[in-house]
């Protein structure tokens, strides 16, 4: 039977639309976390996986942690092994952008498929609970007097933790490269360093040190946000003119199709709308700053240029 013209047009339109609809469904995700367990990327990946499964968009998630060199070791493995795999994703963020620049990495984020920026997190500076360092001015005075005698732990060289340490050195008249920054593969290892008394201070995301601060195992002296967080005074409130955040996001494999990318973005959007993800943001003190697909790719290019300038200015580039 011949369809009336309007119905024929509608049927054709639905048929065409059906070829481009995304399913918001990926049964099995393989997630590369290019850092050691316990840090911000690990927290992001594992909490996102919980939200993905809670959303019903994903059945299972398999993790692989591959830390080192600000994530560039895991990035290289992802680029080389995951090409064309529509089920493979990788966590990353601003730390990796700085690490690529510092390490003159043979691989970079232009070789993967940007899916979405998820969060930004301000950094916290902590000291042992019995430290004579009571506030940021105390720490700054020690750095100014003898920077080599004040080891400060944080994530990978060139990342946000390192950049903030260098910026603070510059603010008190110390050449940023002379700040005694001790890099670790992830926030978990930096946490162990300060809990073990091997460094005088440490820098990491608010969420990474949050439980230890609440338990009294560490004492927070400053945050890098524009205002106090959970009663911790900001750097600006203590006379240090700097606001500094650390974004985190997720990437797909190289060489996937636009339809496969858009399907993963649909999964991501569905996942971050769950109560589980929203509870994660609240619990870890993360700020949601979602940006997807082409817009995220444009942001990434601009952030790379900005980070190049910071790393070069701070004399951190090898």
Tab-separated table of C-alpha atoms in Angstrom:
chain	number	residue	atom	x	y	z
A	1	UNK	CA	0.000	0.000	0.000
A	2	UNK	CA	1.327	3.395	-0.929
A	3	UNK	CA	1.758	5.703	2.060
A	4	UNK	CA	0.244	9.193	1.963
A	5	UNK	CA	2.939	11.759	1.242
A	6	UNK	CA	3.153	13.225	4.795
A	7	UNK	CA	3.479	9.736	6.303
A	8	UNK	CA	6.028	8.759	3.689
A	9	UNK	CA	8.085	11.838	4.564
A	10	UNK	CA	7.838	11.063	8.273
A	11	UNK	CA	8.866	7.472	7.718
A	12	UNK	CA	11.848	8.545	5.633
A	13	UNK	CA	12.857	11.104	8.263
A	14	UNK	CA	12.714	8.523	11.037
A	15	UNK	CA	14.717	6.110	8.952
A	16	UNK	CA	17.419	8.700	8.330
A	17	UNK	CA	17.402	9.782	11.982
A	18	UNK	CA	17.669	6.181	13.091
A	19	UNK	CA	21.024	5.835	11.372
A	20	UNK	CA	22.487	8.607	13.489
A	21	UNK	CA	20.836	7.932	16.845
A	22	UNK	CA	23.242	7.141	19.661
A	23	UNK	CA	22.339	4.246	21.899
A	24	UNK	CA	23.877	5.543	25.159
A	25	UNK	CA	24.857	1.953	25.770
A	26	UNK	CA	28.272	0.266	25.942
A	27	UNK	CA	28.132	-3.110	27.616
A	28	UNK	CA	31.774	-3.393	28.595
A	29	UNK	CA	34.208	-0.521	29.180
A	30	UNK	CA	37.996	-0.897	29.382
A	31	UNK	CA	39.313	2.035	31.398
A	32	UNK	CA	42.948	3.120	31.418
A	33	UNK	CA	43.868	5.101	34.540
A	34	UNK	CA	47.367	6.456	33.796
A	35	UNK	CA	48.312	6.871	37.460
A	36	UNK	CA	48.834	4.851	40.616
A	37	UNK	CA	45.867	3.894	42.760
A	38	UNK	CA	44.579	6.324	45.353
A	39	UNK	CA	45.059	9.582	43.466
A	40	UNK	CA	42.667	11.959	41.732
A	41	UNK	CA	42.558	10.178	38.374
A	42	UNK	CA	41.969	6.855	40.107
A	43	UNK	CA	39.174	8.383	42.174
A	44	UNK	CA	37.677	9.944	39.053
A	45	UNK	CA	37.785	6.742	37.041
A	46	UNK	CA	36.424	4.417	39.684
A	47	UNK	CA	33.645	6.761	40.807
A	48	UNK	CA	32.692	7.442	37.195
A	49	UNK	CA	32.563	3.685	36.570
A	50	UNK	CA	30.154	3.320	39.495
A	51	UNK	CA	27.955	6.044	37.988
A	52	UNK	CA	28.129	4.439	34.531
A	53	UNK	CA	26.872	1.141	35.910
A	54	UNK	CA	24.240	2.837	38.063
A	55	UNK	CA	22.920	4.639	34.979
A	56	UNK	CA	22.342	1.325	33.225
A	57	UNK	CA	24.449	2.466	30.264
A	58	UNK	CA	27.366	0.164	31.107
A	59	UNK	CA	27.382	-3.382	32.465
A	60	UNK	CA	31.022	-3.902	33.432
A	61	UNK	CA	34.172	-1.807	33.711
A	62	UNK	CA	37.689	-3.271	33.679
A	63	UNK	CA	40.478	-1.056	35.053
A	64	UNK	CA	44.157	-0.813	34.281
A	65	UNK	CA	46.399	1.497	36.324
A	66	UNK	CA	49.625	2.497	34.586
A	67	UNK	CA	51.307	5.369	36.421
A	68	UNK	CA	54.396	7.433	35.752
A	69	UNK	CA	55.647	10.564	33.977
A	70	UNK	CA	52.467	12.577	34.608
A	71	UNK	CA	50.344	9.976	32.863
A	72	UNK	CA	52.340	9.871	29.641
A	73	UNK	CA	53.375	6.221	30.135
A	74	UNK	CA	49.730	5.172	30.336
A	75	UNK	CA	48.892	7.542	27.477
A	76	UNK	CA	51.512	5.908	25.244
A	77	UNK	CA	50.149	2.449	26.014
A	78	UNK	CA	46.597	3.630	25.332
A	79	UNK	CA	47.547	5.222	22.001
A	80	UNK	CA	49.459	2.143	20.868
A	81	UNK	CA	47.097	-0.590	22.077
A	82	UNK	CA	43.564	0.810	21.968
A	83	UNK	CA	43.378	2.220	18.437
A	84	UNK	CA	39.905	1.819	16.948
A	85	UNK	CA	38.447	0.227	20.095
A	86	UNK	CA	35.035	1.850	20.781
A	87	UNK	CA	34.949	0.370	24.302
A	88	UNK	CA	38.285	1.787	25.479
A	89	UNK	CA	38.523	5.021	27.487
A	90	UNK	CA	41.231	6.825	29.429
A	91	UNK	CA	41.076	9.247	32.351
A	92	UNK	CA	43.291	12.335	32.147
A	93	UNK	CA	43.489	16.005	32.892
A	94	UNK	CA	45.531	19.133	33.352
A	95	UNK	CA	48.390	17.249	35.024
A	96	UNK	CA	48.884	15.250	31.834
A	97	UNK	CA	48.926	18.415	29.719
A	98	UNK	CA	51.810	19.759	31.806
A	99	UNK	CA	53.578	16.409	31.862
A	100	UNK	CA	53.504	16.094	28.071
A	101	UNK	CA	55.187	19.495	27.798
A	102	UNK	CA	57.746	18.867	30.542
A	103	UNK	CA	58.702	15.373	29.404
A	104	UNK	CA	58.698	16.254	25.689
A	105	UNK	CA	56.482	13.225	25.288
A	106	UNK	CA	56.422	11.398	21.960
A	107	UNK	CA	52.656	11.033	22.407
A	108	UNK	CA	50.137	13.750	23.204
A	109	UNK	CA	46.415	14.294	23.615
A	110	UNK	CA	45.904	15.147	19.941
A	111	UNK	CA	46.343	11.402	19.316
A	112	UNK	CA	43.291	10.356	21.338
A	113	UNK	CA	39.601	11.272	21.053
A	114	UNK	CA	38.387	13.904	23.561
A	115	UNK	CA	35.051	12.941	25.113
A	116	UNK	CA	34.437	15.272	28.017
A	117	UNK	CA	35.794	17.499	30.752
A	118	UNK	CA	34.112	16.469	33.980
A	119	UNK	CA	35.387	18.325	37.032
A	120	UNK	CA	37.750	20.895	38.377
A	121	UNK	CA	39.319	20.574	41.783
A	122	UNK	CA	41.183	23.150	43.793
A	123	UNK	CA	44.395	22.137	45.489
A	124	UNK	CA	45.114	21.927	49.203
A	125	UNK	CA	48.439	22.386	50.975
A	126	UNK	CA	48.858	20.162	54.011
A	127	UNK	CA	51.432	19.612	56.761
A	128	UNK	CA	51.741	16.958	59.496
A	129	UNK	CA	49.455	17.669	62.466
A	130	UNK	CA	52.398	18.387	64.805
A	131	UNK	CA	54.238	20.631	62.322
A	132	UNK	CA	55.420	24.041	63.548
A	133	UNK	CA	54.098	25.406	60.244
A	134	UNK	CA	50.761	26.893	61.277
A	135	UNK	CA	49.709	28.749	58.137
A	136	UNK	CA	50.774	29.620	54.608
A	137	UNK	CA	52.907	32.543	55.741
A	138	UNK	CA	54.962	30.193	57.941
A	139	UNK	CA	55.564	27.849	55.006
A	140	UNK	CA	56.404	30.733	52.675
A	141	UNK	CA	58.951	32.132	55.128
A	142	UNK	CA	60.717	28.773	55.326
A	143	UNK	CA	60.799	28.456	51.541
A	144	UNK	CA	62.154	31.979	51.220
A	145	UNK	CA	64.881	31.384	53.832
A	146	UNK	CA	66.100	27.999	52.585
A	147	UNK	CA	64.032	26.421	49.784
A	148	UNK	CA	66.179	23.303	49.613
A	149	UNK	CA	65.423	22.466	53.231
A	150	UNK	CA	61.646	22.412	52.681
A	151	UNK	CA	60.709	19.317	50.641
A	152	UNK	CA	57.160	19.517	49.286
A	153	UNK	CA	55.489	16.382	47.937
A	154	UNK	CA	52.970	16.270	45.126
A	155	UNK	CA	52.002	14.561	41.902
A	156	UNK	CA	54.074	14.177	38.762
A	157	UNK	CA	56.656	16.757	37.724
A	158	UNK	CA	55.147	19.513	35.616
A	159	UNK	CA	51.614	18.884	36.818
A	160	UNK	CA	49.307	21.215	38.703
A	161	UNK	CA	50.808	20.438	42.121
A	162	UNK	CA	54.291	21.218	40.818
A	163	UNK	CA	53.130	24.344	39.034
A	164	UNK	CA	51.479	25.674	42.189
A	165	UNK	CA	54.650	25.028	44.220
A	166	UNK	CA	56.652	26.968	41.634
A	167	UNK	CA	54.164	29.822	41.566
A	168	UNK	CA	54.298	30.109	45.359
A	169	UNK	CA	58.101	30.152	45.249
A	170	UNK	CA	57.995	32.959	42.731
A	171	UNK	CA	55.613	34.945	44.911
A	172	UNK	CA	58.137	34.953	47.792
A	173	UNK	CA	61.137	35.766	45.616
A	174	UNK	CA	62.524	32.260	45.117
A	175	UNK	CA	63.364	31.008	41.638
A	176	UNK	CA	60.558	28.488	40.978
A	177	UNK	CA	62.966	25.792	39.827
A	178	UNK	CA	64.738	25.956	43.213
A	179	UNK	CA	61.651	25.011	45.202
A	180	UNK	CA	62.341	21.534	46.602
A	181	UNK	CA	59.460	19.760	44.928
A	182	UNK	CA	59.372	15.963	45.304
A	183	UNK	CA	57.180	14.393	42.590
A	184	UNK	CA	55.278	11.138	42.958
A	185	UNK	CA	53.301	9.067	40.453
A	186	UNK	CA	50.027	9.905	42.178
A	187	UNK	CA	48.357	11.608	45.116
A	188	UNK	CA	48.307	8.365	47.093
A	189	UNK	CA	52.104	8.118	47.083
A	190	UNK	CA	52.472	11.810	47.960
A	191	UNK	CA	50.104	11.199	50.866
A	192	UNK	CA	52.269	8.334	52.107
A	193	UNK	CA	55.350	10.572	51.920
A	194	UNK	CA	53.926	13.194	54.235
A	195	UNK	CA	52.251	10.689	56.554
A	196	UNK	CA	55.641	8.994	56.835
A	197	UNK	CA	57.386	12.245	57.748
A	198	UNK	CA	59.584	12.294	54.629
A	199	UNK	CA	58.516	15.793	53.530
A	200	UNK	CA	57.447	18.969	55.327
A	201	UNK	CA	54.382	19.705	53.231
A	202	UNK	CA	52.351	18.273	50.376
A	203	UNK	CA	50.088	19.571	47.637
A	204	UNK	CA	47.198	17.664	46.085
A	205	UNK	CA	43.526	17.893	45.260
A	206	UNK	CA	41.152	18.729	48.093
A	207	UNK	CA	39.436	15.361	47.708
A	208	UNK	CA	42.652	13.352	47.803
A	209	UNK	CA	43.667	14.562	51.282
A	210	UNK	CA	40.160	15.175	52.575
A	211	UNK	CA	39.733	12.044	54.674
A	212	UNK	CA	43.154	12.401	56.319
A	213	UNK	CA	42.450	16.051	57.145
A	214	UNK	CA	39.072	15.159	58.665
A	215	UNK	CA	40.697	12.367	60.681
A	216	UNK	CA	43.371	14.715	62.035
A	217	UNK	CA	46.212	12.816	60.359
A	218	UNK	CA	47.069	15.893	58.261
A	219	UNK	CA	46.493	19.590	58.823
A	220	UNK	CA	45.403	21.781	55.907
A	221	UNK	CA	46.874	25.281	55.821
A	222	UNK	CA	45.559	26.643	52.490
A	223	UNK	CA	43.439	25.925	49.425
A	224	UNK	CA	43.968	27.327	45.929
A	225	UNK	CA	40.338	28.298	45.377
A	226	UNK	CA	38.950	31.827	45.371
A	227	UNK	CA	37.611	31.413	48.923
A	228	UNK	CA	37.805	29.096	51.912
A	229	UNK	CA	36.723	25.469	51.491
A	230	UNK	CA	35.500	23.479	54.503
A	231	UNK	CA	37.013	26.080	56.804
A	232	UNK	CA	40.446	25.949	55.133
A	233	UNK	CA	41.508	29.513	54.236
A	234	UNK	CA	42.354	30.275	50.634
A	235	UNK	CA	45.760	31.451	49.475
A	236	UNK	CA	44.279	34.806	48.469
A	237	UNK	CA	42.809	35.273	51.949
A	238	UNK	CA	46.329	34.802	53.335
A	239	UNK	CA	47.909	37.360	51.022
A	240	UNK	CA	49.007	35.132	48.110
A	241	UNK	CA	47.397	36.289	44.887
A	242	UNK	CA	46.766	32.980	43.126
A	243	UNK	CA	43.693	30.907	42.284
A	244	UNK	CA	44.552	27.594	40.658
A	245	UNK	CA	42.381	24.614	39.665
A	246	UNK	CA	42.943	21.131	38.257
A	247	UNK	CA	40.492	19.855	35.640
A	248	UNK	CA	39.915	16.165	34.916
A	249	UNK	CA	38.232	14.471	31.986
A	250	UNK	CA	37.923	11.376	29.856
A	251	UNK	CA	39.159	10.386	26.413
A	252	UNK	CA	38.327	7.646	23.920
A	253	UNK	CA	40.695	5.645	21.766
A	254	UNK	CA	42.320	6.944	18.590
A	255	UNK	CA	40.657	6.107	15.308
A	256	UNK	CA	37.053	5.582	16.396
A	257	UNK	CA	34.186	6.918	14.293
A	258	UNK	CA	32.162	10.031	15.099
A	259	UNK	CA	29.152	7.805	15.806
A	260	UNK	CA	31.170	5.745	18.271
A	261	UNK	CA	32.456	8.920	19.919
A	262	UNK	CA	28.949	10.352	20.191
A	263	UNK	CA	27.674	7.121	21.721
A	264	UNK	CA	30.351	7.306	24.417
A	265	UNK	CA	29.477	10.960	25.052
A	266	UNK	CA	25.825	9.968	25.456
A	267	UNK	CA	26.900	7.316	27.992
A	268	UNK	CA	28.969	9.938	29.802
A	269	UNK	CA	26.117	12.459	29.964
A	270	UNK	CA	23.756	9.821	31.295
A	271	UNK	CA	26.302	8.741	33.905
A	272	UNK	CA	27.063	12.182	35.352
A	273	UNK	CA	23.344	12.805	35.796
A	274	UNK	CA	23.079	9.987	38.341
A	275	UNK	CA	22.701	10.474	42.108
A	276	UNK	CA	25.876	8.422	42.519
A	277	UNK	CA	28.002	10.880	40.538
A	278	UNK	CA	26.437	13.894	42.223
A	279	UNK	CA	27.202	12.337	45.615
A	280	UNK	CA	30.818	11.846	44.504
A	281	UNK	CA	31.134	15.545	43.668
A	282	UNK	CA	29.786	16.473	47.081
A	283	UNK	CA	31.918	13.974	48.981
A	284	UNK	CA	35.204	14.839	47.278
A	285	UNK	CA	34.687	18.579	46.935
A	286	UNK	CA	34.832	18.558	43.137
A	287	UNK	CA	33.170	21.220	40.993
A	288	UNK	CA	31.260	19.975	37.952
A	289	UNK	CA	32.393	21.718	34.738
A	290	UNK	CA	31.026	19.504	31.945
A	291	UNK	CA	32.202	20.133	28.399
A	292	UNK	CA	31.849	17.591	25.617
A	293	UNK	CA	33.092	16.634	22.171
A	294	UNK	CA	34.240	19.434	19.892
A	295	UNK	CA	33.947	22.072	22.631
A	296	UNK	CA	36.143	20.003	24.929
A	297	UNK	CA	38.661	19.563	22.122
A	298	UNK	CA	38.836	23.350	21.610
A	299	UNK	CA	39.289	23.885	25.352
A	300	UNK	CA	42.057	21.302	25.377
A	301	UNK	CA	44.006	23.081	22.648
A	302	UNK	CA	43.752	26.403	24.508
A	303	UNK	CA	44.759	24.803	27.822
A	304	UNK	CA	47.824	23.254	26.198
A	305	UNK	CA	48.976	26.690	25.038
A	306	UNK	CA	48.355	28.144	28.525
A	307	UNK	CA	50.228	25.314	30.245
A	308	UNK	CA	53.168	25.657	27.874
A	309	UNK	CA	53.524	29.267	28.995
A	310	UNK	CA	53.270	28.392	32.694
A	311	UNK	CA	55.790	25.556	32.554
A	312	UNK	CA	58.211	27.699	30.568
A	313	UNK	CA	57.790	30.684	32.914
A	314	UNK	CA	58.348	28.508	35.962
A	315	UNK	CA	61.579	27.091	34.529
A	316	UNK	CA	60.198	23.577	34.903
A	317	UNK	CA	60.689	22.533	31.297
A	318	UNK	CA	63.472	20.010	30.753
